[in-house]
mmCIF file of C-alpha atoms in Angstrom:
data_model
loop_
_atom_site.group_PDB
_atom_site.id
_atom_site.type_symbol
_atom_site.label_atom_id
_atom_site.label_comp_id
_atom_site.label_asym_id
_atom_site.label_seq_id
_atom_site.Cartn_x
_atom_site.Cartn_y
_atom_site.Cartn_z
ATOM 1 C CA MET A 20 0.488 4.919 -6.665
ATOM 2 C CA ILE A 21 1.295 5.196 -2.977
ATOM 3 C CA LYS A 22 4.660 5.718 -1.314
ATOM 4 C CA LEU A 23 5.553 3.380 1.551
ATOM 5 C CA THR A 24 8.661 2.534 3.590
ATOM 6 C CA LYS A 25 10.310 -0.875 3.892
ATOM 7 C CA LEU A 26 11.563 -1.945 7.315
ATOM 8 C CA ASN A 27 15.145 -1.055 6.286
ATOM 9 C CA GLY A 28 14.053 2.555 5.610
ATOM 10 C CA GLU A 29 14.045 2.254 1.817
ATOM 11 C CA GLU A 30 11.074 3.936 0.150
ATOM 12 C CA LEU A 31 9.004 2.184 -2.474
ATOM 13 C CA VAL A 32 5.970 3.090 -4.541
ATOM 14 C CA ILE A 33 3.240 0.551 -5.245
ATOM 15 C CA ASN A 34 0.083 0.587 -7.295
ATOM 16 C CA ALA A 35 -2.690 0.708 -4.694
ATOM 17 C CA ASN A 36 -5.049 -1.024 -7.137
ATOM 18 C CA LEU A 37 -2.924 -4.181 -6.844
ATOM 19 C CA ILE A 38 -3.365 -4.573 -3.089
ATOM 20 C CA GLN A 39 -5.271 -7.766 -2.352
ATOM 21 C CA TYR A 40 -5.142 -7.526 1.437
ATOM 22 C CA ILE A 41 -3.210 -6.006 4.349
ATOM 23 C CA GLU A 42 -2.352 -7.715 7.635
ATOM 24 C CA SER A 43 -0.955 -6.526 10.950
ATOM 25 C CA ARG A 44 1.306 -9.160 12.581
ATOM 26 C CA PRO A 45 2.598 -6.752 14.303
ATOM 27 C CA ASP A 46 4.476 -5.520 11.202
ATOM 28 C CA THR A 47 2.274 -4.532 8.273
ATOM 29 C CA PHE A 48 2.201 -7.188 5.535
ATOM 30 C CA ILE A 49 0.761 -6.272 2.133
ATOM 31 C CA THR A 50 -0.203 -9.021 -0.287
ATOM 32 C CA LEU A 51 -0.605 -7.967 -3.907
ATOM 33 C CA THR A 52 -2.841 -9.577 -6.507
ATOM 34 C CA SER A 53 0.314 -11.180 -7.945
ATOM 35 C CA ASP A 54 0.812 -12.920 -4.541
ATOM 36 C CA ASP A 55 3.956 -10.835 -3.925
ATOM 37 C CA ARG A 56 4.254 -9.818 -0.267
ATOM 38 C CA LEU A 57 5.738 -6.670 1.193
ATOM 39 C CA ILE A 58 6.470 -5.682 4.788
ATOM 40 C CA VAL A 59 6.262 -1.954 5.491
ATOM 41 C CA LYS A 60 6.714 0.408 8.442
ATOM 42 C CA GLU A 61 3.362 2.136 7.988
ATOM 43 C CA SER A 62 0.354 0.878 9.946
ATOM 44 C CA VAL A 63 -2.579 -0.866 8.289
ATOM 45 C CA GLU A 64 -4.635 2.255 8.914
ATOM 46 C CA GLU A 65 -2.052 4.461 7.178
ATOM 47 C CA VAL A 66 -1.847 2.174 4.121
ATOM 48 C CA VAL A 67 -5.644 2.200 3.853
ATOM 49 C CA LYS A 68 -5.712 5.990 4.242
ATOM 50 C CA ARG A 69 -3.142 6.448 1.451
ATOM 51 C CA SER A 70 -4.958 3.967 -0.794
ATOM 52 C CA ILE A 71 -8.244 5.826 -0.363
ATOM 53 C CA ALA A 72 -6.542 9.175 -1.052
ATOM 54 C CA TYR A 73 -4.992 7.704 -4.228
ATOM 55 C CA SER A 74 -8.372 6.372 -5.408
ATOM 56 C CA ARG A 75 -9.997 9.742 -4.824
ATOM 57 C CA ALA A 76 -7.182 11.579 -6.602
ATOM 58 C CA ILE A 77 -7.396 9.508 -9.794
ATOM 59 C CA ARG A 78 -11.145 10.116 -9.978
ATOM 60 C CA LEU A 79 -10.512 13.880 -9.928
ATOM 61 C CA VAL A 80 -8.086 13.896 -12.860
ATOM 62 C CA PRO A 81 -9.949 14.874 -16.038
ATOM 63 C CA GLY A 82 -9.702 12.520 -18.973
ATOM 64 C CA LEU A 83 -9.053 9.345 -16.990
#
């Protein structure tokens, strides 16, 4: 799960495994595998960085 910020400043947490693609238009649009779309304050690069960190973290947890 990664924590992001909506344009209105509200924080949300999404499952990084459900991200289908990310666009910069100039706001950052995230499309999930469910076709839901989110607009966040973080840059594309930051969302990718957090997603990679999440993926690495779950691989380090024993028993998963």
